[in-house]
Short mmCIF file of C-alpha atoms and ligand atoms in Angstrom, two decimals:
data_model
loop_
_atom_site.label_atom_id
_atom_site.label_comp_id
_atom_site.label_asym_id
_atom_site.label_seq_id
_atom_site.Cartn_x
_atom_site.Cartn_y
_atom_site.Cartn_z
CA MET A 1 16.97 99.01 120.91
CA ALA A 2 14.90 101.97 119.72
CA ALA A 3 17.31 103.19 117.07
CA GLY A 4 17.67 99.89 115.28
CA TYR A 5 17.82 101.55 111.90
CA LEU A 6 21.14 103.18 112.85
CA LEU A 7 22.87 99.83 113.34
CA LYS A 8 25.36 98.90 110.66
CA GLU A 9 25.48 95.27 111.68
CA ALA A 10 24.24 93.11 114.52
CA ASN A 11 24.00 89.49 115.58
CA PHE A 12 20.88 87.64 116.55
CA ILE A 13 20.61 86.81 120.23
CA ASP A 14 21.78 83.25 120.48
CA ARG A 15 19.92 81.45 123.26
CA PRO A 16 17.13 78.89 123.55
CA LEU A 17 13.72 80.40 122.79
CA SER A 18 10.25 79.18 123.66
CA ASP A 19 7.40 79.44 121.16
CA ASP A 20 5.80 82.03 123.46
CA GLU A 21 8.87 84.25 123.24
CA MET A 22 8.93 83.98 119.47
CA TRP A 23 5.23 84.81 119.22
CA SER A 24 5.70 87.83 121.46
CA ALA A 25 8.49 89.11 119.21
CA PHE A 26 6.00 89.12 116.33
CA ALA A 27 3.21 90.46 118.57
CA TYR A 28 5.43 93.46 119.32
CA LEU A 29 6.23 94.02 115.65
CA PHE A 30 2.52 93.99 114.82
CA SER A 31 1.54 96.21 117.77
CA SER A 32 1.13 99.97 117.87
CA LYS A 33 4.40 100.21 119.83
CA SER A 34 6.33 99.46 116.67
CA VAL A 35 6.53 102.83 114.93
CA ASN A 36 6.27 103.13 111.17
CA ASP A 37 6.90 106.19 109.06
CA THR A 38 6.78 104.02 105.93
CA SER A 39 5.51 100.52 105.17
CA TYR A 40 9.03 99.12 104.59
CA LYS A 41 9.03 96.72 107.52
CA PHE A 42 5.98 94.90 106.21
CA GLY A 43 7.43 94.69 102.72
CA PHE A 44 10.80 93.52 103.98
CA LEU A 45 9.29 90.84 106.21
CA LYS A 46 7.23 89.66 103.25
CA ALA A 47 10.40 89.53 101.12
CA ILE A 48 12.08 87.35 103.76
CA ILE A 49 9.06 85.05 104.02
CA ASP A 50 8.95 84.63 100.25
CA ASN A 51 12.65 83.76 100.25
CA LEU A 52 12.59 81.29 103.15
CA TYR A 53 13.44 78.34 100.93
CA ASN A 54 16.09 80.19 98.96
CA THR A 55 18.58 80.49 101.80
CA ASP A 56 21.89 78.67 101.64
CA SER A 57 22.77 75.98 104.18
CA LYS A 58 23.77 78.65 106.70
CA LEU A 59 20.36 80.34 106.30
CA ILE A 60 21.92 83.38 104.65
CA LEU A 61 19.99 85.58 102.22
CA THR A 62 21.67 88.36 100.28
CA PHE A 63 20.27 91.87 99.99
CA ASP A 64 20.05 91.29 96.24
CA GLN A 65 17.71 88.33 96.78
CA LEU A 66 15.63 90.24 99.30
CA PHE A 67 15.39 93.55 97.49
CA ALA A 68 14.52 91.84 94.21
CA LYS A 69 11.39 90.53 95.90
CA PHE A 70 10.83 93.78 97.79
CA THR A 71 10.97 95.81 94.57
CA GLU A 72 8.65 93.44 92.76
CA ILE A 73 6.07 93.66 95.55
CA TYR A 74 6.08 97.43 95.62
CA TRP A 75 6.15 97.96 91.90
CA ASN A 76 2.47 97.04 91.55
CA LEU A 77 1.34 98.61 94.79
CA VAL A 78 2.94 101.96 94.06
CA LEU A 79 2.83 102.29 90.29
CA LYS A 80 -0.25 100.31 89.36
CA HIS A 81 -2.50 100.90 92.34
CA HIS A 82 -1.08 104.29 93.38
CA ILE A 83 -1.01 103.34 97.02
CA ARG A 84 1.22 105.63 99.04
CA GLN A 85 3.73 104.01 101.37
CA LYS A 86 4.27 107.07 103.56
CA ASN A 87 1.98 109.80 104.78
CA PRO A 88 2.36 112.47 102.04
CA GLY A 89 1.22 115.28 104.36
CA LYS A 90 0.73 118.80 103.03
CA LEU A 91 4.07 118.80 101.26
CA ASN A 92 3.23 115.66 99.27
CA ARG A 93 6.27 113.84 100.65
CA GLN A 94 7.35 110.61 99.01
CA SER A 95 9.29 107.79 100.58
CA GLU A 96 12.73 107.00 99.16
CA LEU A 97 11.20 103.78 97.89
CA GLU A 98 8.51 105.60 95.92
CA LYS A 99 11.13 107.96 94.49
CA ALA A 100 13.30 105.05 93.39
CA LEU A 101 10.41 103.29 91.65
CA ILE A 102 9.27 106.45 89.88
CA TYR A 103 12.86 107.12 88.85
CA GLY A 104 13.00 103.67 87.22
CA LYS A 105 9.66 104.09 85.53
CA GLU A 106 10.61 107.46 84.06
CA LYS A 107 14.18 106.55 83.14
CA TYR A 108 12.96 103.67 80.98
CA GLY A 109 9.67 105.21 79.88
CA ILE A 110 7.71 102.30 81.32
CA LEU A 111 3.93 102.34 81.11
CA GLU A 112 1.86 102.16 84.29
CA ASP A 113 0.49 98.67 83.97
CA ILE A 114 3.54 96.67 82.99
CA PRO A 115 4.22 94.05 85.66
CA PHE A 116 7.72 94.06 87.08
CA GLU A 117 8.58 90.58 85.87
CA SER A 118 7.89 91.63 82.27
CA LEU A 119 10.66 94.24 82.28
CA ILE A 120 13.87 93.19 80.63
CA ASN A 121 16.51 91.88 82.96
CA ASP A 122 18.84 94.89 82.88
CA MET A 123 16.04 97.25 83.83
CA GLN A 124 14.98 95.00 86.69
CA ILE A 125 18.53 94.84 88.02
CA ASP A 126 19.00 98.59 87.78
CA ILE A 127 15.71 99.37 89.55
CA CYS A 128 16.28 96.75 92.28
CA HIS A 129 19.74 98.17 92.86
CA LYS A 130 18.36 101.69 93.26
CA VAL A 131 15.67 100.48 95.68
CA LYS A 132 18.23 98.48 97.65
CA MET A 133 20.58 101.43 98.01
CA LYS A 134 17.75 103.69 99.16
CA CYS A 135 15.95 101.30 101.49
CA LYS A 136 18.59 99.08 103.06
CA GLU A 137 19.79 101.83 105.38
CA ASN A 138 16.57 102.01 107.33
CA VAL A 139 14.63 98.83 107.06
CA VAL A 140 17.14 96.08 107.83
CA GLY A 141 18.12 97.36 111.27
CA ALA A 142 14.61 98.57 112.09
CA LEU A 143 13.06 95.16 111.53
CA TYR A 144 15.94 93.55 113.42
CA ALA A 145 15.28 95.73 116.46
CA ASP A 146 11.50 95.40 116.32
CA LEU A 147 11.84 91.62 116.48
CA GLY A 148 13.94 91.99 119.62
CA GLY A 149 17.16 91.02 117.87
CA LEU A 150 15.91 87.45 117.64
CA PHE A 151 15.18 86.93 113.96
CA TYR A 152 18.45 87.50 112.11
CA SER A 153 21.99 88.79 112.09
CA PHE A 154 22.86 91.28 109.37
CA SER A 155 25.63 93.30 107.85
CA LYS A 156 24.86 96.35 105.74
CA SER A 157 28.32 96.43 104.23
CA GLY A 158 28.33 92.68 103.50
CA GLU A 159 24.71 92.99 102.29
CA TRP A 160 23.31 89.87 103.88
CA ILE A 161 21.06 88.66 106.66
CA GLN A 162 21.46 85.33 108.40
CA ILE A 163 18.32 83.89 109.95
CA ASN A 164 18.45 82.50 113.48
CA PRO A 165 17.92 78.72 113.06
CA ARG A 166 15.48 78.65 115.99
CA MET A 167 13.36 81.38 114.45
CA TYR A 168 13.68 79.81 111.01
CA GLU A 169 11.99 76.64 112.14
CA PHE A 170 9.29 78.65 113.92
CA VAL A 171 8.55 80.92 110.97
CA CYS A 172 8.39 77.96 108.58
CA LYS A 173 5.91 76.24 110.86
CA HIS A 174 3.70 79.31 111.15
CA LYS A 175 4.38 80.89 107.79
CA VAL A 176 0.78 81.30 106.66
CA ALA A 177 -0.37 82.81 109.96
CA ILE A 178 2.56 85.25 110.14
CA GLU A 179 2.03 86.27 106.55
CA LYS A 180 -1.63 87.05 107.24
CA LEU A 181 -0.84 89.10 110.34
CA ASN A 182 1.70 91.01 108.27
CA TYR A 183 -0.89 91.72 105.55
CA TYR A 184 -3.41 92.89 108.12
CA GLU A 185 -1.08 95.37 109.80
CA TRP A 186 0.31 96.52 106.47
CA ALA A 187 -3.25 97.21 105.27
CA LYS A 188 -4.05 99.12 108.47
CA PHE A 189 -0.98 101.29 107.94
CA LEU A 190 -1.85 101.96 104.30
CA GLU A 191 -5.41 102.94 105.22
CA LYS A 192 -3.96 105.57 107.54
CA VAL A 193 -1.73 107.22 104.96
CA ASN A 194 -3.92 107.01 101.83
CA GLU A 195 -7.05 108.64 100.48
CA ASP A 196 -10.15 106.48 100.69
CA SER A 197 -10.37 105.73 96.98
CA ALA A 198 -6.81 104.36 96.78
CA VAL A 199 -7.51 101.75 99.42
CA ASP A 200 -10.69 100.22 98.01
CA HIS A 201 -10.21 96.45 97.98
CA LEU A 202 -6.92 97.05 99.72
CA LEU A 203 -6.22 93.53 100.93
CA SER A 204 -6.73 92.04 97.49
CA LYS A 205 -4.46 94.71 95.98
CA ILE A 206 -1.69 93.79 98.42
CA ASP A 207 -2.23 90.11 97.82
CA GLU A 208 -2.17 90.51 94.06
CA SER A 209 0.93 92.71 94.17
CA THR A 210 2.90 90.13 96.10
CA MET A 211 1.88 87.35 93.77
CA ARG A 212 4.33 86.85 90.95
CA THR A 213 2.72 86.00 87.65
CA ARG A 214 3.62 82.40 87.10
CA SER A 215 6.43 82.15 84.64
CA SER A 216 6.40 79.98 81.57
CA LEU A 217 7.12 76.44 82.61
CA ALA A 218 8.13 75.18 79.15
CA TYR A 219 11.82 75.48 79.98
CA TYR A 220 11.49 73.14 82.97
CA ARG A 221 9.20 70.81 81.07
CA ASP A 222 11.86 70.31 78.41
CA ILE A 223 14.65 69.52 80.87
CA LEU A 224 12.52 67.09 82.83
CA PHE A 225 11.08 65.46 79.75
CA GLU A 226 14.40 65.00 78.02
CA GLU A 227 16.43 63.91 81.01
CA PHE A 228 13.88 62.04 83.06
CA GLU A 229 10.99 59.73 82.38
CA ASN A 230 8.36 60.49 79.84
CA LYS A 231 5.68 59.11 82.12
CA CYS A 232 3.30 60.80 84.52
CA PHE A 233 5.12 61.21 87.85
CA TYR A 234 2.00 60.12 89.71
CA CYS A 235 0.08 57.48 87.77
CA GLY A 236 2.84 56.28 85.46
CA LYS A 237 0.80 56.73 82.30
CA PRO A 238 2.99 57.46 79.23
CA VAL A 239 2.88 61.11 78.18
CA THR A 240 4.08 63.04 75.16
CA LYS A 241 5.86 66.36 75.29
CA ARG A 242 2.73 68.02 73.94
CA SER A 243 0.30 66.50 76.39
CA VAL A 244 2.41 66.62 79.54
CA GLU A 245 1.86 69.27 82.23
CA VAL A 246 4.26 70.69 84.76
CA ASP A 247 3.04 70.22 88.32
CA HIS A 248 4.24 72.06 91.41
CA PHE A 249 4.82 69.15 93.78
CA ILE A 250 4.45 71.36 96.86
CA PRO A 251 1.46 73.52 95.87
CA TRP A 252 2.37 76.82 94.28
CA SER A 253 0.05 78.68 96.66
CA PHE A 254 2.32 77.65 99.54
CA ILE A 255 5.74 77.98 97.97
CA LYS A 256 4.97 80.88 95.56
CA ASP A 257 8.10 80.28 93.57
CA ASP A 258 9.07 78.39 90.41
CA GLN A 259 12.04 76.14 91.12
CA ILE A 260 12.97 73.05 89.18
CA TRP A 261 13.36 70.95 92.33
CA ASN A 262 9.65 71.41 92.99
CA PHE A 263 8.49 70.41 89.50
CA VAL A 264 7.33 67.06 88.21
CA LEU A 265 5.68 66.07 84.94
CA ALA A 266 2.10 64.89 85.22
CA CYS A 267 -0.67 63.82 82.89
CA PRO A 268 -3.47 66.40 82.62
CA GLU A 269 -5.80 64.21 84.65
CA CYS A 270 -3.48 63.89 87.65
CA ASN A 271 -2.47 67.54 87.48
CA ASN A 272 -6.09 68.57 87.42
CA ARG A 273 -7.09 66.32 90.31
CA LYS A 274 -4.15 67.11 92.52
CA ARG A 275 -4.51 70.90 92.30
CA ASP A 276 -3.70 72.55 95.60
CA LYS A 277 -3.07 69.36 97.57
CA LEU A 278 0.00 67.49 98.73
CA ALA A 279 0.65 64.07 97.24
CA GLN A 280 1.08 61.04 99.48
CA VAL A 281 4.43 60.50 101.10
CA ASP A 282 5.68 57.82 98.63
CA PHE A 283 5.85 60.55 96.04
CA LEU A 284 7.80 62.76 98.41
CA ASN A 285 10.46 60.07 98.61
CA LYS A 286 10.37 59.72 94.86
CA ILE A 287 10.89 63.43 94.17
CA SER A 288 13.55 63.61 96.82
CA ASP A 289 15.55 60.87 95.04
CA ARG A 290 14.93 62.58 91.71
CA ASN A 291 16.29 65.84 93.15
CA GLU A 292 19.55 64.18 94.11
CA ILE A 293 20.00 63.33 90.44
CA LEU A 294 19.10 66.90 89.44
CA ILE A 295 21.79 68.20 91.76
CA GLU A 296 24.33 65.70 90.45
CA ARG A 297 23.59 66.70 86.89
CA ASP A 298 23.86 70.34 87.88
CA HIS A 299 20.30 71.31 86.97
CA SER A 300 19.54 72.76 90.35
CA SER A 301 21.82 75.53 91.50
CA GLU A 302 19.71 75.59 94.63
CA ALA A 303 21.02 72.34 96.10
CA ASP A 304 20.32 73.43 99.67
CA SER A 305 16.70 74.19 98.87
CA ALA A 306 16.30 71.02 96.83
CA ARG A 307 17.45 68.97 99.78
CA ARG A 308 14.94 70.72 102.00
CA ILE A 309 11.89 69.44 100.15
CA LYS A 310 10.96 66.93 102.87
CA MET A 311 10.96 69.68 105.47
CA ILE A 312 8.95 72.00 103.24
CA TYR A 313 6.38 69.22 102.74
CA ASP A 314 6.07 68.91 106.49
CA TRP A 315 5.75 72.66 106.95
CA ALA A 316 3.04 72.81 104.31
CA LYS A 317 1.11 70.19 106.30
CA LYS A 318 1.46 72.26 109.46
CA ASN A 319 0.20 75.31 107.58
CA GLY A 320 -3.12 73.78 106.66
CA TYR A 321 -2.25 71.68 103.61
CA ASN A 322 -3.48 68.54 105.29
CA GLU A 323 -5.51 67.01 102.50
CA ILE A 324 -3.36 64.29 100.96
CA TRP A 325 -4.00 63.28 97.38
CA THR A 326 -3.44 59.86 95.83
CA PRO A 327 -3.74 59.15 92.11
CA LYS A 328 -6.48 56.76 91.05
CA LYS A 329 -4.27 54.08 89.66
CA THR A 330 -0.58 54.04 90.12
CA THR A 331 2.17 52.11 88.49
CA VAL A 332 4.99 53.62 90.51
ZN1 ZN B 1 -1.17 60.76 85.83
#
């Protein structure tokens, strides 16, 4: 399957898979046998990983979802840190991705250091569209082939991928490890194609570039406060709109996304003590019931993701989030 990038569409291989087989698919992708002219495969895999919980019930992700993340990741790496994503050689060649980002920056007269999420919506959409049109041709089929046709089906004309349910489960279980392997190989590639000075502190630059600045949570606070209880989700203490804090029920560091189905209102004390931990399982049941009401009242367009919170909790545990927090006193 050498010329994967030429495929217009393909289906994942549908047969039972052992964990060993799934690990070897990733081992191949991260080996020197997988050839890279650009860093796209690493960026695209990262975009899929960051969208794992945004699939619909058939595990479909659209190119628009994926390339929005992809563009955001590269915006900082390319424009802020000036890290090349392709060997420039003597002719100072740029990848199509770099051209598309520079096009967007120049078209809108954007300054170097403005983070992608601060651009107004229309600019973001335009730039993502440009990146998608330039990059989808090569990367979607190439990553498909490098993972042995096991990870997803895709259609370039339909602009979607559909993740193999067997691989989905596996990747969710080993998300943190796969993400770290991806970073490591991505960094190795970038060291090869960049000048020394560009790649100082490379791993932290990649990490920072893939980390969305947390958005303002006031919008979610208001919905939850007005429609649900004005008590701390954990200890039951009464809270006011001014004193209440918005807590990511599944830690933000694991989920890296702001979705209403993962938010609860907490008093500052509980929020501060819970930090990066999971809450005990009673609270998982409580948020799960709450999410059903959210869906009913139409506050969560992501019903499939909202219903997956119990699975995500379990995956977080398997990925090293095994310290379980309990509030001091509870009146639940
Ligand atoms: Zn509390």
